[in-house]
mmCIF file of C-alpha atoms in Angstrom:
data_model
loop_
_atom_site.group_PDB
_atom_site.id
_atom_site.type_symbol
_atom_site.label_atom_id
_atom_site.label_comp_id
_atom_site.label_asym_id
_atom_site.label_seq_id
_atom_site.Cartn_x
_atom_site.Cartn_y
_atom_site.Cartn_z
ATOM 1 C CA MET Y 88 62.018 103.711 95.675
ATOM 2 C CA PRO Y 89 65.395 104.624 94.090
ATOM 3 C CA GLU Y 90 67.896 101.856 93.564
ATOM 4 C CA LYS Y 91 71.150 101.980 95.467
ATOM 5 C CA LYS Y 92 74.331 101.793 93.434
ATOM 6 C CA ASP Y 93 76.523 98.832 94.245
ATOM 7 C CA ARG Y 94 79.667 100.454 95.697
ATOM 8 C CA SER Y 95 81.468 97.185 96.410
ATOM 9 C CA PRO Y 96 84.824 96.692 94.651
ATOM 10 C CA ARG Y 97 84.550 94.967 91.316
ATOM 11 C CA PRO Y 98 86.584 91.772 91.216
ATOM 12 C CA GLU Y 99 89.371 92.058 88.687
ATOM 13 C CA PRO Y 100 89.440 89.412 85.975
ATOM 14 C CA GLY Y 101 92.618 87.407 85.678
ATOM 15 C CA PRO Y 102 95.668 87.389 87.916
ATOM 16 C CA LEU Y 103 95.437 90.870 89.483
ATOM 17 C CA GLY Y 104 94.934 91.150 93.226
ATOM 18 C CA ALA Y 105 96.816 91.820 96.444
ATOM 19 C CA GLY Y 106 100.041 89.807 96.475
ATOM 20 C CA ALA Y 107 100.214 89.375 92.696
ATOM 21 C CA ARG Y 108 103.488 90.008 90.875
ATOM 22 C CA VAL Y 109 103.000 92.564 88.112
ATOM 23 C CA LEU Y 110 104.768 94.552 85.442
ATOM 24 C CA VAL Y 111 103.954 98.266 85.738
ATOM 25 C CA ARG Y 112 103.981 100.127 82.422
ATOM 26 C CA ARG Y 113 103.328 103.855 82.525
ATOM 27 C CA PRO Y 114 104.076 106.390 79.777
ATOM 28 C CA SER Y 115 106.214 108.574 82.037
ATOM 29 C CA GLU Y 116 108.780 105.932 83.071
ATOM 30 C CA PRO Y 117 110.345 102.587 82.100
ATOM 31 C CA ALA Y 118 108.458 99.361 82.876
ATOM 32 C CA GLN Y 119 109.235 97.893 86.303
ATOM 33 C CA THR Y 120 108.201 94.807 88.234
ATOM 34 C CA GLY Y 121 106.685 94.726 91.688
ATOM 35 C CA ARG Y 122 104.015 93.252 93.932
ATOM 36 C CA ILE Y 123 100.477 94.576 94.438
ATOM 37 C CA ILE Y 124 100.035 95.389 98.101
ATOM 38 C CA GLU Y 125 96.606 97.012 98.137
ATOM 39 C CA ASP Y 126 93.464 97.384 96.027
ATOM 40 C CA TYR Y 127 91.700 100.737 96.379
ATOM 41 C CA ALA Y 128 88.756 99.927 94.073
ATOM 42 C CA GLU Y 129 86.221 101.295 96.553
ATOM 43 C CA LEU Y 130 87.931 104.703 96.447
ATOM 44 C CA THR Y 131 88.158 105.080 92.678
ATOM 45 C CA ASP Y 132 84.601 106.387 92.206
ATOM 46 C CA THR Y 133 85.170 110.132 91.679
ATOM 47 C CA GLU Y 134 81.460 110.915 92.151
ATOM 48 C CA GLU Y 135 81.902 110.848 95.909
ATOM 49 C CA ARG Y 136 85.658 110.830 96.580
ATOM 50 C CA GLY Y 137 88.671 112.522 95.117
ATOM 51 C CA ASN Y 138 88.582 114.977 92.279
ATOM 52 C CA ALA Y 139 88.378 114.612 88.522
ATOM 53 C CA TRP Y 140 91.761 116.381 88.256
ATOM 54 C CA ALA Y 141 93.424 114.105 90.839
ATOM 55 C CA PRO Y 142 91.816 110.658 90.556
ATOM 56 C CA VAL Y 143 92.585 107.850 92.965
ATOM 57 C CA HIS Y 144 94.485 105.017 91.282
ATOM 58 C CA ARG Y 145 93.232 101.521 92.022
ATOM 59 C CA TRP Y 146 96.420 99.594 92.805
ATOM 60 C CA ALA Y 147 99.316 100.238 95.217
ATOM 61 C CA VAL Y 148 102.424 98.449 93.952
ATOM 62 C CA ALA Y 149 105.704 98.036 95.845
ATOM 63 C CA LEU Y 150 108.387 98.052 93.164
ATOM 64 C CA ASP Y 151 111.249 95.572 93.230
ATOM 65 C CA ASP Y 152 113.768 98.419 93.480
ATOM 66 C CA GLY Y 153 112.909 98.356 97.203
ATOM 67 C CA ARG Y 154 112.546 102.120 97.395
ATOM 68 C CA ARG Y 155 109.257 103.033 95.791
ATOM 69 C CA LEU Y 156 105.555 102.543 96.147
ATOM 70 C CA VAL Y 157 103.570 103.534 93.056
ATOM 71 C CA PHE Y 158 99.861 103.862 92.457
ATOM 72 C CA ALA Y 159 98.570 102.582 89.124
ATOM 73 C CA ASP Y 160 95.399 101.857 87.206
ATOM 74 C CA THR Y 161 94.450 98.426 85.883
ATOM 75 C CA ASP Y 162 95.442 99.462 82.344
ATOM 76 C CA ASP Y 163 99.004 100.101 83.595
ATOM 77 C CA LEU Y 164 99.474 96.539 84.912
ATOM 78 C CA THR Y 165 100.054 93.110 83.450
ATOM 79 C CA ALA Y 166 100.977 89.865 85.158
ATOM 80 C CA ASP Y 167 104.759 89.720 85.598
ATOM 81 C CA PRO Y 168 105.905 87.515 82.694
ATOM 82 C CA SER Y 169 108.900 86.302 84.701
ATOM 83 C CA THR Y 170 106.644 84.765 87.367
ATOM 84 C CA PRO Y 171 106.192 80.990 86.925
ATOM 85 C CA GLY Y 172 102.667 80.152 85.805
ATOM 86 C CA SER Y 173 101.833 83.667 84.628
ATOM 87 C CA ALA Y 174 100.243 84.187 81.257
ATOM 88 C CA GLY Y 175 101.921 86.647 78.969
#
């Protein structure tokens, strides 16, 4: 009998998760701070959803500028160093 792949979201090590304050660093724009509002880990598997040319990004982050919601990958985020108790 074939094994089923575990499609459940992988827990993220460290301080990342909904509600966490983060610093978003992406090559196309300056670093900005914000708060993670949603984790889309279950949608990031391109085998069944999305397209290789337009992948789903794992995290939805509301930026502190109050005007933008950005979607980012784990590699684009670090804990906000200005948040008390954060490492970094």
